Amino acid sequence: AAAGIDMSTQERPYREGIYVAVLQADGKSPFYPKSDEEEVKAEEDKDKKEDDKKAEDEEKNGEEEKDTPKLDLDGISDRIVALPVAERNYSNLNVASDGSLYFMESKQPGTSVEPGGFNPATNTIMRFDMEKKKATVAKTKIISYSVSSDGKMLLIIGPNNSIATTKAGKKLDPKPLKLADLKMRIDPQKEWLQIFTDAWRMEADFFYDGNMHGLDWQTIYDQYRPLVDHIGSRADLTRLLTEMIAELQVGHNRTYGGDGYRDAPVNIGLLGADIRFENGNFRLHKIYDGEKWNPFLNAPLAEPGIGVKEDDYILSVNGMPLSAGDNFFAAFEGTVGKQVTLSISSNADGSEARDVVVLPTRNERFIRLWNWIEGNRAYVEKASGGRVGYVYVPNTAGAGYTFFNRMYLAQVDKDAMIIDERSNGGGQVANYITDVLSRTYLGGYRDRDGEVYWGPAGAMYGPKVMLIDQDAGSGGDFLPYSFRHMGIGKLIGTRTWGGLIGISHNPTLVDGGVVSVPYIRIFDANGEWLAENKGIAPDIEVKLLPADVNAGRDAQLDRGISEVLEALKTHTPVKHKKSPAIPTKLGE
């Protein structure tokens, strides 16, 4: 449903029951009690058996009737029966050949952050036995599954997109599906024409405006179709599709992937550090530590016990000396997650060198991001004398939800707050964030120990501003719009990039490529189309000049600090830090 684009869907647990419907008006519930009386079997006459067998053979030789169940729609809503299972986050219901029901149970959105990236194998296959009227766990740690058309086999997608098959039954015994010998012969030109036609048709079928913004879509097909006969690679086709769908001049309309050439990747181990060549050797200029409390960040040189510090020199890697002119990273080819021995010295001449063992990481992006975030938070803390908090929101999807909750709720004791959504990658409509930011003080509570609390919890009632820039879009357009529309505070920075359209529904292309057709267009509270190709303009425009950035100055952040500190001069705190006097009479 379109409502699923709201970020609050991560906050509120999604609970579903599972139900069966009795199709016939005179039918019985599958849970109707069975008679406990023993059935008396009449002795069958031998001649009758032969007659029945003869009649059965004649029926088989004649026209076979289809087994179509009778369906009585009148009153069917009164013939719905709930299965005795807990209400949880369920999906993918399938009936197996033995009459059992398989379904998938997933973790509630927002309740955890799992290792394993975007699509971790954290789902569970459940099996409901209609005879025993009980659900049991059939298989854990899966991504998804499907059931064969005859209901006898299950195909399971597991960790790292592994594929396995198993017979349906009380116990599943998945066996890896061997695909090494699977080959497919393809005529590229025919496949490229199919992909081109499918992409054109997807735009016609799924674009949010059936009139295609007045564009004659058949003419567009006729214009680009002859070029398909002249492309020589999947990359050429991707370029052609890009040019064709760009005729619609809207955001979120893009194509990527497919069966293109992919060179074999080579992993390069990274140390999570800035490296400089100084005094004839490679030197550790800065070591990133992942800020310690982020459980899935790997900061190789910050592990306790390694004993490496900034300004140390790296003399060799696995016994191979490093010297001027060497590509430092070439020494770490194929070392991700493997033990690497570094020769380390605090002296440029290599004296008093010592060996340390590290496990290089594949990606430094997030340890560097958190270093920037924590640097901003500490800078705001110092510049404001501890009065102002700082929260960074990288997108309006899972990471944005996690980052916001982690940073904002830990700083609700501040007098003011800066919300930074620069370079926000979008995702969902971040109504959860603006709901929390706009919470109104309702009252306080005093306990026996004299401690005073306030409600609602998780709220900060002082001045707030939001930092925006040209690299924030989609959900990163809607967040500053709603922040200003709800009167939470001012927007500081530069206009957002203006790409506020939703994508959904359309299938993938035959070779695994994607065309993300814009399916949803968003309008504002006044009934006007919002942000697309326009962006959200700031209340206070502040540009980041290259000279300032290179010198480590953030003019937008500085303006945010000055704005909230100025607002605090006239701000009247709304929450009471002390309770009224305790009543002295009974009944008061």
XYZ file of C-alpha atoms in Angstrom:
588
model
C 0.000 0.000 0.000
C 1.134 3.567 -0.608
C 0.869 4.197 3.136
C 3.954 2.016 3.507
C 6.126 4.907 2.360
C 5.722 6.504 5.808
C 8.741 6.057 8.100
C 6.353 5.468 11.019
C 5.837 1.965 9.604
C 9.200 1.172 11.211
C 8.048 2.487 14.566
C 4.736 0.679 14.866
C 4.843 -3.130 14.963
C 3.079 -4.742 12.030
C 0.904 -7.621 13.263
C -1.125 -10.011 11.166
C -3.320 -12.991 11.887
C -3.796 -15.864 9.438
C -7.309 -16.917 8.456
C -9.105 -19.554 6.396
C -12.433 -19.127 4.652
C -15.037 -21.892 4.330
C -15.993 -21.737 0.646
C -19.327 -23.565 0.711
C -22.377 -22.339 2.597
C -22.891 -25.838 4.057
C -19.186 -26.369 4.686
C -17.524 -26.883 8.035
C -14.586 -25.225 9.713
C -11.310 -27.153 9.338
C -11.190 -27.025 13.133
C -14.661 -28.520 13.600
C -14.372 -31.298 16.196
C -14.206 -34.756 14.673
C -16.375 -37.526 16.019
C -14.623 -39.797 18.471
C -16.952 -42.711 17.652
C -15.370 -45.617 15.827
C -16.561 -45.957 12.231
C -18.188 -49.299 11.406
C -17.077 -50.515 8.002
C -19.665 -52.561 6.130
C -18.384 -55.695 4.389
C -18.196 -54.908 0.705
C -19.571 -57.363 -1.828
C -16.951 -58.638 -4.272
C -19.262 -58.143 -7.260
C -19.938 -54.538 -6.165
C -16.207 -53.847 -6.107
C -15.838 -55.127 -9.644
C -18.802 -53.036 -10.829
C -17.332 -49.924 -9.205
C -13.955 -50.618 -10.805
C -15.561 -51.016 -14.218
C -17.491 -47.762 -13.837
C -14.319 -45.934 -12.746
C -12.416 -47.133 -15.816
C -15.237 -46.032 -18.101
C -15.191 -42.581 -16.527
C -11.448 -42.258 -17.087
C -11.854 -43.218 -20.724
C -14.550 -40.595 -21.166
C -14.250 -36.855 -20.860
C -12.539 -35.977 -17.591
C -14.353 -33.426 -15.457
C -12.379 -30.588 -13.913
C -12.120 -30.560 -10.123
C -13.508 -27.077 -9.520
C -14.554 -26.385 -5.917
C -17.932 -24.835 -5.309
C -17.759 -21.220 -4.129
C -20.639 -19.541 -2.286
C -19.840 -15.848 -1.992
C -22.986 -14.938 -0.056
C -22.110 -14.815 3.626
C -18.501 -15.844 3.093
C -17.312 -13.056 5.426
C -19.178 -14.875 8.215
C -17.373 -18.130 7.419
C -13.839 -16.884 8.198
C -11.881 -18.779 10.842
C -8.625 -17.629 12.493
C -5.715 -20.021 12.727
C -4.426 -20.449 16.305
C -1.128 -18.654 15.667
C 0.371 -15.539 17.235
C -0.189 -12.220 15.467
C 3.163 -11.301 13.946
C 4.766 -10.029 10.739
C 3.760 -12.737 8.245
C 3.901 -13.075 4.470
C 4.209 -15.577 1.610
C 1.421 -18.067 2.400
C 1.592 -21.351 0.433
C -0.266 -24.666 0.704
C 1.796 -27.811 0.211
C 0.625 -31.059 -1.394
C -0.006 -32.645 2.024
C -2.433 -29.861 2.973
C -0.068 -28.090 5.366
C 0.348 -24.322 5.229
C 3.769 -22.737 4.894
C 4.299 -19.050 5.644
C 7.194 -16.705 6.370
C 7.707 -14.828 9.631
C 9.909 -11.733 9.459
C 11.417 -9.475 12.088
C 9.347 -6.416 12.877
C 10.689 -3.359 10.999
C 12.622 -1.054 13.278
C 13.037 -3.511 16.143
C 16.635 -4.438 15.357
C 19.654 -3.650 13.240
C 21.059 -6.849 11.783
C 24.542 -7.688 10.502
C 24.677 -8.739 6.896
C 23.775 -5.559 5.092
C 20.625 -4.633 3.206
C 19.056 -8.102 2.970
C 20.172 -10.291 5.889
C 18.863 -13.847 6.244
C 16.728 -13.282 9.357
C 13.357 -14.675 8.262
C 11.792 -17.973 9.297
C 9.658 -20.512 7.425
C 6.727 -21.689 9.555
C 4.571 -24.780 8.891
C 0.998 -25.091 10.114
C -0.299 -28.654 10.410
C -4.053 -28.680 9.788
C -4.457 -32.029 11.571
C -2.525 -31.088 14.700
C -3.746 -27.457 14.500
C -0.273 -26.243 15.401
C 2.444 -24.101 13.833
C 6.090 -25.167 14.068
C 9.387 -23.727 12.845
C 10.403 -25.365 9.573
C 13.566 -23.400 8.704
C 15.339 -20.399 10.199
C 17.831 -17.906 8.724
C 16.326 -17.474 5.281
C 15.762 -14.498 2.983
C 12.748 -15.890 1.117
C 11.222 -19.081 -0.232
C 8.729 -20.352 -2.809
C 6.726 -23.545 -3.323
C 6.537 -25.533 -6.573
C 3.246 -25.554 -8.472
C 2.483 -29.127 -7.366
C 3.177 -28.232 -3.728
C 5.810 -30.938 -3.295
C 9.050 -28.926 -3.268
C 10.361 -25.747 -1.634
C 13.051 -23.473 -3.046
C 14.821 -21.517 -0.305
C 16.984 -18.403 -0.622
C 19.400 -18.388 2.298
C 22.444 -16.438 3.541
C 24.483 -14.717 0.825
C 21.661 -15.476 -1.657
C 22.438 -19.197 -1.562
C 19.797 -21.421 -3.195
C 18.601 -24.767 -1.837
C 15.693 -27.136 -2.477
C 13.851 -29.532 -0.196
C 10.797 -31.760 -0.208
C 7.792 -30.336 1.594
C 7.060 -32.150 4.810
C 7.204 -32.065 8.580
C 10.974 -31.695 8.422
C 12.817 -29.714 5.775
C 16.194 -30.973 4.590
C 17.509 -28.319 2.166
C 20.158 -29.403 -0.324
C 22.253 -26.830 -2.243
C 21.032 -26.318 -5.790
C 23.928 -26.897 -8.191
C 23.960 -24.264 -10.905
C 27.545 -24.636 -12.117
C 26.501 -26.631 -15.198
C 23.461 -24.519 -16.003
C 23.872 -22.852 -19.377
C 21.552 -20.643 -21.408
C 21.924 -19.845 -25.096
C 20.829 -16.291 -25.870
C 20.578 -14.293 -29.059
C 21.640 -10.886 -27.659
C 19.977 -8.820 -30.380
C 16.614 -10.517 -29.845
C 16.937 -10.198 -26.072
C 17.912 -6.517 -26.327
C 14.841 -5.832 -28.465
C 12.665 -7.585 -25.890
C 14.231 -5.537 -23.087
C 13.767 -2.313 -25.038
C 10.110 -3.093 -25.727
C 9.464 -4.189 -22.127
C 11.043 -1.010 -20.752
C 8.913 1.145 -23.068
C 5.781 -0.794 -22.074
C 6.558 -0.561 -18.340
C 6.635 3.215 -18.597
C 3.278 3.153 -20.410
C 1.720 0.774 -17.861
C 3.123 2.063 -14.578
C 3.931 5.769 -14.974
C 1.773 7.709 -12.492
C 0.241 9.809 -15.290
C -1.491 7.587 -17.830
C -1.353 10.498 -20.265
C 2.467 10.518 -19.971
C 2.499 14.289 -19.315
C 1.017 14.772 -22.776
C 3.960 13.032 -24.466
C 3.061 10.787 -27.432
C 4.690 7.645 -26.086
C 4.133 5.667 -29.289
C 6.054 8.321 -31.205
C 8.898 7.973 -28.685
C 8.954 4.228 -29.381
C 9.035 4.812 -33.128
C 11.858 7.317 -32.685
C 14.153 5.082 -30.609
C 13.261 1.618 -31.935
C 15.515 1.748 -35.058
C 18.548 2.414 -32.859
C 18.178 -0.995 -31.162
C 19.420 -2.649 -34.384
C 22.727 -0.791 -34.081
C 23.736 -1.388 -30.443
C 26.676 -3.655 -29.762
C 26.547 -4.297 -26.024
C 24.278 -4.235 -22.960
C 25.968 -0.968 -21.984
C 24.804 0.534 -25.291
C 21.266 -0.648 -24.548
C 21.350 0.906 -21.084
C 22.410 4.219 -22.626
C 19.599 3.984 -25.171
C 16.990 3.202 -22.480
C 18.274 6.119 -20.416
C 17.852 8.510 -23.339
C 14.349 7.192 -24.059
C 12.902 7.383 -20.544
C 14.594 10.778 -20.015
C 12.049 12.171 -22.475
C 9.584 12.213 -19.547
C 11.790 14.704 -17.635
C 11.049 13.435 -14.114
C 13.191 12.105 -11.302
C 13.391 8.528 -10.032
C 13.041 7.357 -13.648
C 16.202 5.377 -14.146
C 17.563 2.099 -15.483
C 20.510 0.008 -14.341
C 21.797 -3.541 -13.984
C 21.286 -6.336 -16.455
C 23.538 -8.868 -18.098
C 26.474 -6.563 -18.763
C 30.184 -7.212 -18.628
C 31.544 -7.468 -15.112
C 35.239 -7.783 -14.483
C 36.223 -10.116 -11.653
C 36.389 -7.974 -8.504
C 39.597 -7.787 -6.492
C 39.183 -7.022 -2.816
C 41.614 -4.523 -1.344
C 42.012 -4.544 2.418
C 41.764 -1.171 4.138
C 43.139 -0.147 7.522
C 40.612 2.555 8.396
C 43.239 5.270 8.386
C 44.617 8.237 6.451
C 48.053 7.384 5.088
C 50.745 9.886 4.095
C 54.236 9.395 2.745
C 56.556 11.368 5.028
C 60.235 11.167 5.929
C 60.836 8.306 3.505
C 58.087 5.999 4.849
C 54.315 5.592 4.931
C 52.851 7.211 8.029
C 49.520 6.904 9.866
C 48.145 10.447 9.821
C 44.747 9.615 11.319
C 43.207 6.410 12.693
C 39.415 6.002 12.612
C 37.906 4.092 15.504
C 34.236 3.721 14.489
C 33.219 5.627 17.657
C 33.272 2.310 19.591
C 29.499 1.918 20.087
C 28.660 1.002 16.487
C 28.642 -2.823 16.551
C 28.948 -3.474 12.799
C 31.806 -1.102 12.031
C 35.230 -2.627 11.582
C 38.070 -0.284 12.576
C 41.161 -2.519 12.131
C 43.764 -0.298 13.839
C 41.506 0.689 16.742
C 41.098 -2.794 18.191
C 42.234 -2.899 21.847
C 45.623 -4.515 22.259
C 47.064 -3.707 18.819
C 49.048 -0.776 20.161
C 49.213 1.235 16.955
C 48.929 5.013 17.243
C 48.719 8.004 14.958
C 52.077 9.179 13.507
C 53.477 5.631 13.582
C 55.238 4.452 10.404
C 54.324 1.301 8.435
C 57.569 -0.217 7.195
C 56.395 -3.471 5.626
C 53.291 -5.600 4.941
C 53.597 -9.368 5.432
C 57.362 -9.019 5.297
C 57.418 -7.015 2.041
C 59.166 -3.650 2.584
C 57.462 -0.454 1.440
C 59.359 2.349 -0.220
C 58.861 5.591 -2.152
C 56.949 5.112 -5.389
C 55.089 2.029 -4.158
C 51.301 1.898 -4.374
C 50.543 1.444 -0.691
C 47.222 -0.308 -1.325
C 48.737 -2.851 -3.736
C 50.279 -4.526 -0.714
C 46.763 -5.236 0.632
C 45.348 -7.003 -2.414
C 43.127 -9.922 -1.369
C 43.540 -9.278 2.364
C 39.970 -8.413 3.437
C 39.241 -10.305 6.662
C 42.619 -12.060 6.592
C 45.444 -11.710 9.073
C 48.065 -9.254 7.890
C 51.346 -8.577 9.681
C 52.516 -4.967 9.709
C 55.968 -3.833 10.753
C 55.377 -0.663 12.788
C 57.810 1.897 14.148
C 57.349 5.234 15.862
C 60.595 6.372 14.207
C 61.090 7.247 10.532
C 64.391 5.347 10.441
C 62.615 2.112 11.378
C 64.374 1.681 14.702
C 62.562 -0.186 17.439
C 60.200 -1.713 14.892
C 57.606 -4.192 16.077
C 55.142 -6.511 14.328
C 51.371 -6.249 14.770
C 48.610 -8.395 13.258
C 45.474 -6.738 11.861
C 42.361 -7.777 9.923
C 41.821 -5.274 7.080
C 38.250 -4.236 6.269
C 36.504 -4.046 2.902
C 34.905 -0.630 3.346
C 35.835 2.461 5.345
C 32.830 4.564 4.404
C 30.878 4.319 7.641
C 33.791 4.645 10.042
C 34.722 7.839 8.196
C 31.087 9.015 8.211
C 30.750 8.473 11.946
C 33.998 10.343 12.502
C 32.516 13.332 10.633
C 29.248 13.061 12.580
C 30.923 12.806 15.959
C 33.256 15.661 15.030
C 30.230 17.846 14.279
C 28.492 16.846 17.498
C 31.562 17.622 19.591
C 32.040 20.928 17.740
C 28.430 21.981 18.441
C 28.771 20.879 22.059
C 31.860 23.031 22.558
C 30.651 26.061 20.580
C 27.361 26.205 22.485
C 28.717 25.513 25.932
C 26.851 22.198 26.032
C 23.445 23.755 25.380
C 22.863 22.562 21.787
C 22.575 19.023 20.451
C 23.410 17.764 16.970
C 21.708 14.953 15.001
C 22.645 13.696 11.534
C 20.024 11.976 9.345
C 21.727 10.206 6.380
C 18.483 9.117 4.709
C 14.812 8.608 5.489
C 14.960 4.808 5.431
C 16.394 2.295 7.907
C 19.674 4.108 8.560
C 17.897 7.435 9.029
C 15.514 5.873 11.536
C 18.396 4.310 13.464
C 20.668 7.366 13.384
C 17.886 9.709 14.462
C 16.766 7.585 17.398
C 20.318 6.957 18.576
C 21.374 10.592 18.488
C 18.213 12.573 19.232
C 16.902 10.568 22.179
C 20.337 10.710 23.820
C 20.321 14.535 23.694
C 16.786 15.505 24.751
C 18.281 17.184 27.817
C 19.731 19.911 25.551
C 18.169 23.363 25.292
C 18.185 23.425 21.456
C 18.870 21.072 18.558
C 20.417 21.110 15.082
C 19.080 18.467 12.678
C 21.505 17.930 9.787
C 20.007 16.257 6.680
C 22.638 17.319 4.159
C 23.291 14.654 1.511
C 20.163 12.864 2.717
C 19.595 9.951 0.340
C 15.820 9.717 0.832
C 13.776 6.570 1.198
C 10.454 6.992 2.969
C 8.356 9.957 4.058
C 9.982 10.814 7.395
C 6.786 11.602 9.308
C 8.150 9.716 12.311
C 11.023 12.196 12.658
C 8.812 15.284 12.414
C 6.257 13.734 14.784
C 8.959 13.294 17.422
C 10.483 16.726 16.814
C 7.090 18.424 17.210
C 6.046 16.741 20.446
C 4.281 19.162 22.805
C 4.956 19.321 26.539
C 1.951 17.841 28.346
C 2.994 17.666 31.979
C 5.408 16.266 34.506
C 5.735 13.478 37.044
C 7.289 13.369 40.532
C 8.277 10.142 42.245
C 8.853 9.267 45.910
C 12.552 10.137 45.629
C 11.725 13.647 44.459
C 12.893 13.056 40.911
C 10.932 15.056 38.324
C 10.242 13.742 34.821
C 8.251 15.138 31.947
C 5.998 13.878 29.226
C 5.869 12.879 26.553
C 9.209 11.152 26.917
C 11.830 11.458 24.197
C 11.109 15.124 23.544
C 13.095 18.353 23.439
C 10.986 21.524 23.499
C 13.569 24.194 22.667
C 14.503 25.878 19.345
C 15.419 23.683 16.379
C 16.901 24.279 12.925
C 17.576 21.951 9.997
C 20.609 22.029 7.691
C 19.861 21.226 4.020
C 21.841 21.196 0.782
C 21.706 20.426 -2.927
C 22.650 16.772 -2.366
C 19.540 15.952 -0.298
C 16.526 14.687 -2.222
C 13.445 12.478 -2.431
C 12.654 11.792 1.231
C 15.357 14.386 1.790
C 13.072 16.895 0.031
C 9.984 15.955 2.017
C 11.687 16.063 5.428
C 12.663 19.775 5.281
C 9.283 20.619 3.698
C 7.408 19.020 6.590
C 9.868 20.442 9.153
C 9.008 23.958 7.991
C 5.316 23.277 7.306
C 4.809 22.035 10.873
C 6.517 25.141 12.250
C 9.329 23.199 13.898
C 12.074 25.574 12.794
C 14.043 27.278 10.022
C 15.903 25.665 7.127
C 19.543 26.689 6.661
C 21.811 25.947 3.684
C 21.055 25.555 -0.023
C 18.052 24.344 -2.037
C 17.531 20.556 -2.053
C 17.876 18.768 -5.394
C 14.160 18.225 -6.059
C 13.371 14.590 -6.740
C 10.165 13.726 -4.912
C 8.483 10.814 -6.680
C 7.709 7.286 -5.483
C 8.701 4.093 -7.315
C 6.858 0.779 -7.034
C 5.189 -2.176 -8.711
C 6.852 -2.745 -12.095
C 8.755 -6.037 -12.646
C 12.408 -6.481 -13.527
C 13.680 -6.965 -17.064
C 14.396 -10.419 -18.483
C 18.165 -10.200 -17.860
C 17.816 -8.921 -14.299
C 18.047 -5.256 -15.226
C 15.786 -2.645 -13.681
C 13.651 0.224 -14.889
C 12.351 2.146 -11.862
C 9.168 3.679 -13.250
C 7.780 6.631 -11.218
C 4.503 5.312 -9.810
C 3.607 7.886 -7.133
C 3.665 11.684 -7.294
C 3.508 13.710 -4.071
C 1.681 16.969 -3.409
C 1.771 19.303 -0.413
C -0.809 20.238 2.219
C -2.148 22.995 -0.054
C -2.819 20.587 -2.911
C 0.174 21.698 -5.001
C 2.759 19.360 -6.523
C 5.752 19.291 -4.202
C 9.497 19.665 -4.804
C 9.856 17.683 -8.057
C 12.309 19.511 -10.324
C 12.194 22.453 -7.881
C 13.544 21.319 -4.518
C 12.952 22.940 -1.143
C 14.471 26.398 -0.699
C 16.108 27.353 2.626
C 14.869 30.130 4.883
C 18.474 31.225 5.313
C 20.782 30.581 2.372
C 24.345 29.683 3.309
C 26.738 28.209 0.744
C 29.739 26.019 1.449
C 32.685 27.626 -0.320
C 35.555 25.325 -1.379
C 38.152 27.420 0.456
C 36.198 27.088 3.720
C 35.639 23.350 3.288
C 39.312 22.741 2.523
C 40.217 24.691 5.650
C 37.840 22.579 7.755
C 35.193 25.288 8.204
C 31.461 24.494 7.949
C 29.611 27.780 7.412
C 26.202 26.094 7.410
C 26.819 24.397 10.738
C 28.177 27.640 12.216
C 25.041 29.498 11.101
C 22.866 26.808 12.634
C 24.631 27.208 15.984
C 24.300 30.990 15.931
C 20.591 30.807 15.001
C 19.567 28.505 17.857
C 21.723 30.369 20.388
C 20.062 33.622 19.325
C 16.628 31.993 19.624
C 17.464 30.769 23.136
C 17.853 34.380 24.277
C 14.098 34.933 23.987
C 12.925 31.342 24.440
C 10.821 30.627 27.522
C 11.246 27.016 28.713
C 7.904 25.231 28.829
C 8.699 22.251 31.019
C 8.819 22.541 34.800
C 11.937 21.215 36.466
C 10.268 21.260 39.873
C 6.935 19.826 40.933
C 4.254 21.749 42.847
C 4.380 21.576 46.644
C 3.314 18.219 48.025
C -0.307 18.350 49.363
C -0.528 18.621 53.145
C -4.158 17.585 53.587
C -5.970 14.360 52.886
C -7.930 14.417 49.638
C -5.898 17.195 48.067
